[in-house]
Coordinates of C-alpha atoms in Angstrom, one line a residue:
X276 CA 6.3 31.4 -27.5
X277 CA 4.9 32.8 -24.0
X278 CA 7.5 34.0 -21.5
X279 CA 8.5 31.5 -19.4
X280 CA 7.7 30.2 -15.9
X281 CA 9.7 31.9 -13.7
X282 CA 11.1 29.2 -12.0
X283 CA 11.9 28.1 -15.3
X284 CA 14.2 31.4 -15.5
X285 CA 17.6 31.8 -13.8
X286 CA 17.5 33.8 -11.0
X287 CA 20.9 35.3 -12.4
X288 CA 19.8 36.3 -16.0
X289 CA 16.3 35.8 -15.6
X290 CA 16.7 34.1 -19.0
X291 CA 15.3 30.4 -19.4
X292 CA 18.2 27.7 -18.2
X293 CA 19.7 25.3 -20.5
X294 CA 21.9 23.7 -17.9
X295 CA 20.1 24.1 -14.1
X296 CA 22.3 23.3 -11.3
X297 CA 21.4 23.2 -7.5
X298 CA 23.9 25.0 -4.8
X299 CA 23.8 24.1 -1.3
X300 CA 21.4 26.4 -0.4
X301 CA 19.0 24.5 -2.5
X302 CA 18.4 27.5 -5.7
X303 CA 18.4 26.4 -9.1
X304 CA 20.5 28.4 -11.6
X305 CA 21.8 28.5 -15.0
X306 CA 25.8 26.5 -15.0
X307 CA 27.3 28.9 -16.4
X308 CA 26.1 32.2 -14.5
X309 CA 26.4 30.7 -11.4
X310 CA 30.0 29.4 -12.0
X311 CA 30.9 33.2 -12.9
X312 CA 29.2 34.1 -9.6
X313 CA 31.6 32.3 -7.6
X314 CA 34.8 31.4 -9.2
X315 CA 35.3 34.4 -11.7
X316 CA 33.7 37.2 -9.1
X317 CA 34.8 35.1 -6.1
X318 CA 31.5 35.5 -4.3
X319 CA 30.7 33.3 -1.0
X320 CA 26.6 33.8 -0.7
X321 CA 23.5 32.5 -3.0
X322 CA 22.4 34.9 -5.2
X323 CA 18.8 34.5 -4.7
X324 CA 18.9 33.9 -0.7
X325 CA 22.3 36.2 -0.3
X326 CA 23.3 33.2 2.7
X327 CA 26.7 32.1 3.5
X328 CA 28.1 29.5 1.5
X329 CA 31.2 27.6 2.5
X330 CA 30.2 24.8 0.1
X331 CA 30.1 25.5 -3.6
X332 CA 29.4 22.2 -4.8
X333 CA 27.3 22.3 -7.9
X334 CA 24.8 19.4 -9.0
X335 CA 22.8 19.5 -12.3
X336 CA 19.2 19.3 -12.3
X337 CA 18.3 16.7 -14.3
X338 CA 14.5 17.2 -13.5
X339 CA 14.4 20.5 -13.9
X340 CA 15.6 20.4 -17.1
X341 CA 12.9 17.3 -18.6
X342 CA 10.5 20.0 -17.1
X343 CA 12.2 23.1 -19.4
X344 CA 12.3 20.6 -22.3
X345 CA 9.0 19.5 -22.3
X346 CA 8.0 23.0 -21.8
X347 CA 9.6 24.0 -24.7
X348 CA 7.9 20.8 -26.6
X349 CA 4.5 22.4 -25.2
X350 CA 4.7 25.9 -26.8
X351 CA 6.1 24.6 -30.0
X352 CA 3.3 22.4 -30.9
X353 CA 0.6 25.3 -29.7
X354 CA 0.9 27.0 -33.4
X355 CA -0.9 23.4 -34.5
X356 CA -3.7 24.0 -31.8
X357 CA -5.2 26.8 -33.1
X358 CA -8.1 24.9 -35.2
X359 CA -11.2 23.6 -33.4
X360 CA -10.3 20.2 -35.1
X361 CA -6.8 20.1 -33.3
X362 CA -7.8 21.4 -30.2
X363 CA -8.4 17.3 -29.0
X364 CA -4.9 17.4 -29.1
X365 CA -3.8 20.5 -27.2
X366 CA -2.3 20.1 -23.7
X367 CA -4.9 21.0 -21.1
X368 CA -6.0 24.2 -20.4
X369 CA -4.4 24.1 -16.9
X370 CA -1.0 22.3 -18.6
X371 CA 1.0 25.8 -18.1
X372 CA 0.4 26.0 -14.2
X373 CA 1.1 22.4 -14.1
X374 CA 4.7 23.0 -15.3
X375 CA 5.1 26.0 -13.1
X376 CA 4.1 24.5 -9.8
X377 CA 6.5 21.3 -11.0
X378 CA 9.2 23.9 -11.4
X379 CA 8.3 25.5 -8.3
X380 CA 8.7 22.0 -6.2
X381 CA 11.8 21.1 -7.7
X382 CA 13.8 24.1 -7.2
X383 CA 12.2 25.9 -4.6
X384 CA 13.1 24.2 -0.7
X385 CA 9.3 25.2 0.4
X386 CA 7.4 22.5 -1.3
X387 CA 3.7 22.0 0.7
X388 CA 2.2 24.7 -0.8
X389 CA 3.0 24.2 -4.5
X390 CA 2.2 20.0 -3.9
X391 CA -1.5 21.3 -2.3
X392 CA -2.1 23.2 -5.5
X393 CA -0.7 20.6 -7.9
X394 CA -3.1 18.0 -5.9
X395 CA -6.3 20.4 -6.9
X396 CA -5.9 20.6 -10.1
X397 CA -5.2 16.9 -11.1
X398 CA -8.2 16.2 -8.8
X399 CA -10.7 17.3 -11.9
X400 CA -10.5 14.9 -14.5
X401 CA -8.1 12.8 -15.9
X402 CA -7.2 14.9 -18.6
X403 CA -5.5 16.6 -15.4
X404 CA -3.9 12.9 -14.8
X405 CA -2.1 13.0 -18.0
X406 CA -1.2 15.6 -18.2
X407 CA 0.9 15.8 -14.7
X408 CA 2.4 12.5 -15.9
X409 CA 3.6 13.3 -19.2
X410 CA 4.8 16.3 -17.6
X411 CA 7.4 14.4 -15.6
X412 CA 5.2 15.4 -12.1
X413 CA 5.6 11.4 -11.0
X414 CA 9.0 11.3 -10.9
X415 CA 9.3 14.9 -9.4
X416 CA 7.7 13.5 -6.2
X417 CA 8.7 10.3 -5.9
X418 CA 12.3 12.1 -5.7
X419 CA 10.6 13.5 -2.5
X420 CA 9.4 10.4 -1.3
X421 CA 13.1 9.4 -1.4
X422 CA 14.6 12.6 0.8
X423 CA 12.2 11.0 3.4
X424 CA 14.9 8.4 4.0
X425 CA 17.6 10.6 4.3
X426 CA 16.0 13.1 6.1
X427 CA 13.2 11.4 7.8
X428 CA 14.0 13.9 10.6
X429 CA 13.4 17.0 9.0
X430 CA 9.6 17.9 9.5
X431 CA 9.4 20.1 6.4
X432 CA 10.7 17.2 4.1
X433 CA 8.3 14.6 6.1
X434 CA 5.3 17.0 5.1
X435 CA 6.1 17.2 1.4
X436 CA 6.4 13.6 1.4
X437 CA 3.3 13.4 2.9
X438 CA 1.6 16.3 0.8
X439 CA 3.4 14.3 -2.3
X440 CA 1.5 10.7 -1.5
X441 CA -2.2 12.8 -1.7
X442 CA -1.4 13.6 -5.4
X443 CA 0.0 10.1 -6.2
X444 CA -2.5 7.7 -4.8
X445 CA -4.8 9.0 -7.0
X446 CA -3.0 7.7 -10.2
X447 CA -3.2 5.2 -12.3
X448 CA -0.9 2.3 -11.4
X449 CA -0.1 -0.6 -13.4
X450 CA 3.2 -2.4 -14.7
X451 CA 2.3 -0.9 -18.2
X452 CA 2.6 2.7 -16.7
X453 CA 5.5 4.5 -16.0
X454 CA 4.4 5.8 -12.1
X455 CA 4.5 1.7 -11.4
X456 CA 7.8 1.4 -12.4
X457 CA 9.0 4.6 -10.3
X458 CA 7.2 3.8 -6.9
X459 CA 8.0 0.5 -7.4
X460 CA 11.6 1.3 -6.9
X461 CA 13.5 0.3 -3.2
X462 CA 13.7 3.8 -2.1
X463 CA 10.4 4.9 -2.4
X464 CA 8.7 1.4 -1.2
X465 CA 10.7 1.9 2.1
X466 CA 9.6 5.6 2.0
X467 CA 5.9 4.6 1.8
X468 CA 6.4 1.8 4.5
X469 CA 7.8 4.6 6.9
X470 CA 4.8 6.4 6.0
X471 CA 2.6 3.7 7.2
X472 CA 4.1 3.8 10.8
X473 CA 4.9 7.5 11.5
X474 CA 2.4 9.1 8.6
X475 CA -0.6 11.2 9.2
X476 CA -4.5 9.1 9.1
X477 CA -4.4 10.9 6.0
X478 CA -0.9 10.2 4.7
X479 CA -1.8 6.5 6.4
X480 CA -4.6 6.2 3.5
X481 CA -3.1 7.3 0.7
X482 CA 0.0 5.0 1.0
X483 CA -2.1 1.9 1.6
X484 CA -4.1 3.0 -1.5
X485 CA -1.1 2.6 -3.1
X486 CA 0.2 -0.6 -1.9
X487 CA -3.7 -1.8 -2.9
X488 CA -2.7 -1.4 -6.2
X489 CA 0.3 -2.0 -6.4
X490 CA -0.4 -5.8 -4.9
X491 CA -3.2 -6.1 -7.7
X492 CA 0.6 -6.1 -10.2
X493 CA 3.4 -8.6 -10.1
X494 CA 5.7 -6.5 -7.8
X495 CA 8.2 -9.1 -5.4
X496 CA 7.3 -7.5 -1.7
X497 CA 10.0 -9.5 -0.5
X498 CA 11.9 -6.8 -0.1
X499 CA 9.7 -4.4 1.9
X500 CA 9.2 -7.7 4.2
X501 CA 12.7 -8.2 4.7
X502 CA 13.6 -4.4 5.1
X503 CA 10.9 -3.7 7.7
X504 CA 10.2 -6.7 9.6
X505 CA 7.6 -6.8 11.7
X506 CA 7.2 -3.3 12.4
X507 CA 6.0 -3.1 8.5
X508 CA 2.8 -5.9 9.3
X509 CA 2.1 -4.3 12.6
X510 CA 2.1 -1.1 10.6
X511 CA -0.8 -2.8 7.9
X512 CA -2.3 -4.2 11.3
X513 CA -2.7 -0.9 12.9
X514 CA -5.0 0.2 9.8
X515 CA -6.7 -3.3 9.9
X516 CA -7.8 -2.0 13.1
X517 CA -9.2 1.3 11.9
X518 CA -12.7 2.1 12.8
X519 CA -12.6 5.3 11.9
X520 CA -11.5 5.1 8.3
X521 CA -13.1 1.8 6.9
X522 CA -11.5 2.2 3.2
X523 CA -7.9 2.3 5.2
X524 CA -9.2 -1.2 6.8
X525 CA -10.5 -2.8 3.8
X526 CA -6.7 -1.9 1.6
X527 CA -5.0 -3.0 4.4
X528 CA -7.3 -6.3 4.1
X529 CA -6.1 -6.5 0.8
X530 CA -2.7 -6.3 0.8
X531 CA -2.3 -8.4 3.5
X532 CA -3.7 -11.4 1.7
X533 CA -1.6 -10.6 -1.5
X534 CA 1.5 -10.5 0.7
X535 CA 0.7 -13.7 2.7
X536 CA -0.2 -15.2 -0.5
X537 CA 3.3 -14.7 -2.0
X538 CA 4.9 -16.4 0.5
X539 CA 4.8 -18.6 3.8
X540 CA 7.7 -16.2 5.4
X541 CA 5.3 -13.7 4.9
X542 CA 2.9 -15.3 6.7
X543 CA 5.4 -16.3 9.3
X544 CA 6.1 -12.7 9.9
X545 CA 2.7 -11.6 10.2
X546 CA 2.0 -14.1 13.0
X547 CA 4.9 -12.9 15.0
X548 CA 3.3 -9.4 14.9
X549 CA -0.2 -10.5 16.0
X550 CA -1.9 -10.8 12.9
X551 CA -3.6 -13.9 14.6
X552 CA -4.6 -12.6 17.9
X553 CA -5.7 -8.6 15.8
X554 CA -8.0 -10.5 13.8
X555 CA -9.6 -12.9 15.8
X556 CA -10.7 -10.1 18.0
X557 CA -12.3 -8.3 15.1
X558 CA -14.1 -10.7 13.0
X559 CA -17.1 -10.6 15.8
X560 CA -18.3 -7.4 14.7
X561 CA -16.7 -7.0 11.3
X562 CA -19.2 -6.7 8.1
X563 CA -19.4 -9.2 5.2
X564 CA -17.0 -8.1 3.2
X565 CA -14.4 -7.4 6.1
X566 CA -15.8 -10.7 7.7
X567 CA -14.8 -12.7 4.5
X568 CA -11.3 -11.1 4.4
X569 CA -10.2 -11.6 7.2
X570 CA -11.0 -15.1 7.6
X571 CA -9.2 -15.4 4.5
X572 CA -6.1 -14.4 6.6
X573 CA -6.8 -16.5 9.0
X574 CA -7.0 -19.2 7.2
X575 CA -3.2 -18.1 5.3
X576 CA -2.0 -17.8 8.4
X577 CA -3.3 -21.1 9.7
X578 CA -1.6 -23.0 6.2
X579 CA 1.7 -22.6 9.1
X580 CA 1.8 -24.2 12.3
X581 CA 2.7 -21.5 14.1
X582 CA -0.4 -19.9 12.8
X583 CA -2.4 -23.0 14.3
X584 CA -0.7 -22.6 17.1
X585 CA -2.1 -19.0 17.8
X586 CA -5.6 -19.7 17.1
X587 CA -6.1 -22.6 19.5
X588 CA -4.2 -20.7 22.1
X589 CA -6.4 -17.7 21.8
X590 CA -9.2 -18.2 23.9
X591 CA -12.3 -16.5 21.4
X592 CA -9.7 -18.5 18.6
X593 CA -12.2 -21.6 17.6
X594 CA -15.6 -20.2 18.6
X595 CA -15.0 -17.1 16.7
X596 CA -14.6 -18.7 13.7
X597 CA -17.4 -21.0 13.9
X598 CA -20.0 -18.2 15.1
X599 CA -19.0 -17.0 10.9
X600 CA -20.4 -20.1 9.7
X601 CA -23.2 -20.4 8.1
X602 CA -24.1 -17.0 9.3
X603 CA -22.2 -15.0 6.8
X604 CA -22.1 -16.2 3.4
X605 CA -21.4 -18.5 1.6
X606 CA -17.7 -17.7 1.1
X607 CA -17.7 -17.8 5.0
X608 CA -19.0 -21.0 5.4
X609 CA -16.2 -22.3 2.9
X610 CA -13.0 -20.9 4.2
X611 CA -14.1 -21.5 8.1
X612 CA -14.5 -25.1 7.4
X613 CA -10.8 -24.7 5.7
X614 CA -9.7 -23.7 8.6
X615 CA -11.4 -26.0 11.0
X616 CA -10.2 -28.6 8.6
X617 CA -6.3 -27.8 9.1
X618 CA -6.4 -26.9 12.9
X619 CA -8.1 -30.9 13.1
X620 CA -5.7 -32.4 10.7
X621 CA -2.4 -30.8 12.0
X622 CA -3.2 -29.8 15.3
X623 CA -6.2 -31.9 16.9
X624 CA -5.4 -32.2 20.6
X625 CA -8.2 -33.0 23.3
X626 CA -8.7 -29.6 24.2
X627 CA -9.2 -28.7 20.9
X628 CA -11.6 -31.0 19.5
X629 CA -13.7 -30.6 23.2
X630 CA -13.8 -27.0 22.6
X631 CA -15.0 -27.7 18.7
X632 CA -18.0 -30.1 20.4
X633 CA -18.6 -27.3 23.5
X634 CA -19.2 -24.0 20.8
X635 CA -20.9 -25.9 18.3
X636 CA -18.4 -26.5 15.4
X637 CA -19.5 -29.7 15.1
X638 CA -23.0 -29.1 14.9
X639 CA -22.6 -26.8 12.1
X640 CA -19.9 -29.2 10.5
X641 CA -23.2 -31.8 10.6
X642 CA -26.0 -29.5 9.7
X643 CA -23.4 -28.7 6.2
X644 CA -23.7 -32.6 5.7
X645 CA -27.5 -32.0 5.2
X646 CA -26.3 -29.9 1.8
X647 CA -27.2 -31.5 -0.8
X648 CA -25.1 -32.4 -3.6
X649 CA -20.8 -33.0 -3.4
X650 CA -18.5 -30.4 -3.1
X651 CA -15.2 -29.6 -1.6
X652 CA -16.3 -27.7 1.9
X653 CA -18.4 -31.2 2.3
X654 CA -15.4 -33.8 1.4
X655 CA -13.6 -31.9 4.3
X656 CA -16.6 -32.4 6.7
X657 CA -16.7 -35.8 5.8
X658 CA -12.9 -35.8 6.2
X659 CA -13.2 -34.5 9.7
X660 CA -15.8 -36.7 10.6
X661 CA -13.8 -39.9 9.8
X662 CA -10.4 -38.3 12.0
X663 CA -12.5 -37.3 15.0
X664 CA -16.1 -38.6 14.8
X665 CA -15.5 -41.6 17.5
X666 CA -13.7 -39.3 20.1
X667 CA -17.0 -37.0 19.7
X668 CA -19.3 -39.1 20.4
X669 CA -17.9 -40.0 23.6
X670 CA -18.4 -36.7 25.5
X671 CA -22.0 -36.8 27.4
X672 CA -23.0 -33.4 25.7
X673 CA -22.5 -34.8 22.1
X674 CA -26.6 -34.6 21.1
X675 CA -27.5 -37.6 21.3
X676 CA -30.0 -37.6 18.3
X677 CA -26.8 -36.7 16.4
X678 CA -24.8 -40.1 17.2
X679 CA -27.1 -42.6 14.8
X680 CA -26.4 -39.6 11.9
X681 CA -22.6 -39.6 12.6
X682 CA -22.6 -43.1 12.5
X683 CA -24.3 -42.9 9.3
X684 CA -21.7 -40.5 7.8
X685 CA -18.7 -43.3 9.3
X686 CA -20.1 -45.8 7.4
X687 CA -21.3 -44.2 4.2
X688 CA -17.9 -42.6 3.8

């Protein structure tokens, strides 16, 4: 067996701990040496650190010690490695330094470092991955994650948390794998939403990478929603807004329309932080794919009537959406004719439906009539048509070559 890592060792005995406890000062050490240290030899300072110590509270290290035993597990089954046959099964090369920088962040109170090395190494492959895992390394830091709530004033802490998010968003998450089940938990969902808000651009990215996979499992965000409030939407609405980091903008998307999806509270929330008003503002020069989602919001956010509301009273709220139609895609076409539909089923005052007929919704909503064959986008033209089509063709600028078509439509349908 090869000597082992020495935070591994108690600073004490410099023998390998069977029981680690933490003091105050936050040094691991063995129970039993640490014990004789201050109640048999009646010392008041840390062994390691030689501070002051007026509290000698004791806690075990329950981490620490999965880390020793698995460890231990490690070097055992090394003497079954040694043909070339076996070697598939070995632990990776870099499986020892693993466990050491693990042992170094979980004892030691100076964790950035250790976190930026751990983060290079499971960067290579995911044999690195796997290893870091079935080393106990996901629940080491998501213990970190949950200082930040305790201590969300203490820079140090705030910049391992941050330094811990790098290594996790780049694992595997799914409600099969163990790392789901642990950032999943309250603590470190509220740790990550604080992160949104306060956190670095990087930090920023590597939580709302998270979240983007996390919405792609069956985990309730009701929680999160209740727990943050607005400040958590106008958080994801902050990165919406990104134009510097588009992968930040297109997770936020994401999430977004999982969590409005989930429920109309959600969505309820999200208009009372802007969402309306933010995305309206960018859809003019947003790409395809960006385009797409965030009408798809839009159109969530219009399923309320507070939602409706906001559109129509935005001034940009109706053209916008009807400059994306049939001038995007296909998927654009569909969900802006959703929308159109609801604001002139729920909400079809005069100003509204004069402002569809001034920026030329309703020319577009005819030209889709032309399509041929029946779908669903078309039975809601047709729909409109038959609500509204009269009052159109009252207003002087309604093309007039268009009135014997609309008739048409009125009668046909």
């Amino acid at each position: 067996m090869d000597f082992p890592p020495c935070h591994f060792r108690c600073p004490i005995s410099m023998e390998l701990m069977k029981e680690p406890v933490t003091i105050s000062t936050g040094v691991t050490y063995e129970r039993k040496n640490i014990e004789k240290w201050f109640f048999t030899y009646k010392k008041k300072t840390c062994p390691a650190t030689m501070q002051s110590i007026e509290n000698f509270g004791i806690i075990p290290n329950h981490t620490l010690k999965r880390l020793i035993v698995s460890w231990q597990s490690n070097e055992d089954s090394k003497s079954s490695c040694s043909s070339p046959s076996s070697s598939q099964s070995c632990p990776s090369a870099k499986h020892d330094e693993i466990q050491a920088l693990l042992s170094t962040i979980v004892s030691s109170p100076f964790k950035v470092n250790s976190i930026k090395k751990l983060r290079s190494i499971i960067e290579i492959d995911d044999v690195m991955k796997d290893d870091f895992i079935q080393s106990n390394g996901v629940e080491v830091l998501v213990q970190i994650l949950d200082q930040t709530i305790m201590e969300s004033s203490d820079f140090v802490t705030f910049r391992a948390c941050e330094e811990a998010l790098s290594v996790l968003h780049q694992l595997p998450i799914s409600e099969e794998e163990k790392t789901f089940e642990l950032l999943s938990k309250q603590e470190s969902t509220r740790s990550m939403a604080i992160m949104l808000q306060r956190g670095s651009a990087e930090a920023r990215l590597h939580t709302i990478t998270i979240f983007r996979k996390m919405v792609k499992t069956e985990y309730d965000w009701s929680f999160i929603v209740q727990d943050q409030g607005i400040d958590f939407f106008k958080s994801l609405l902050e990165l919406v807004s990104d134009e510097i980091c588009s992968k930040a903008s297109s997770c936020a998307l994401e999430v977004l329309i999982e969590i409005l999806r989930a429920s109309k509270k959600n969505s309820l929330r999200a208009i009372e932080a802007g969402a309306v008003c933010v995305l309206i503002e960018l859809l003019q020069d947003s790409n395809r794919s960006k385009c797409e989602k965030m009408l798809h919001l839009i159109k969530l956010l219009c399923e309320c009537a507070e939602g409706r509301q906001a559109l129509v009273e935005h001034g940009m709220g109706i053209v916008a959406i009807t400059k994306k139609m049939l001038h995007v895609s296909n998927a654009a076409t569909k969900i802006g004719v959703k929308i159109i539909w609801l604001v002139c089923n729920f909400h079809p005052t005069e100003r509204v439906l004069e402002e569809m007929l001034m920026y030329g919704s309703v020319k577009k909503l005819l030209a889709l009539l032309h399509i041929d064959g029946r779908s669903s986008t078309k039975d809601k033209v047709v729909k409109i048509f038959k609500m509204h089509g009269n009052s159109w063709k009252r207003y002087p600028c309604f093309p007039y070559d268009l009135k014997d078509y609309l008739g048409f439509v009125n009668d046909s349908s």
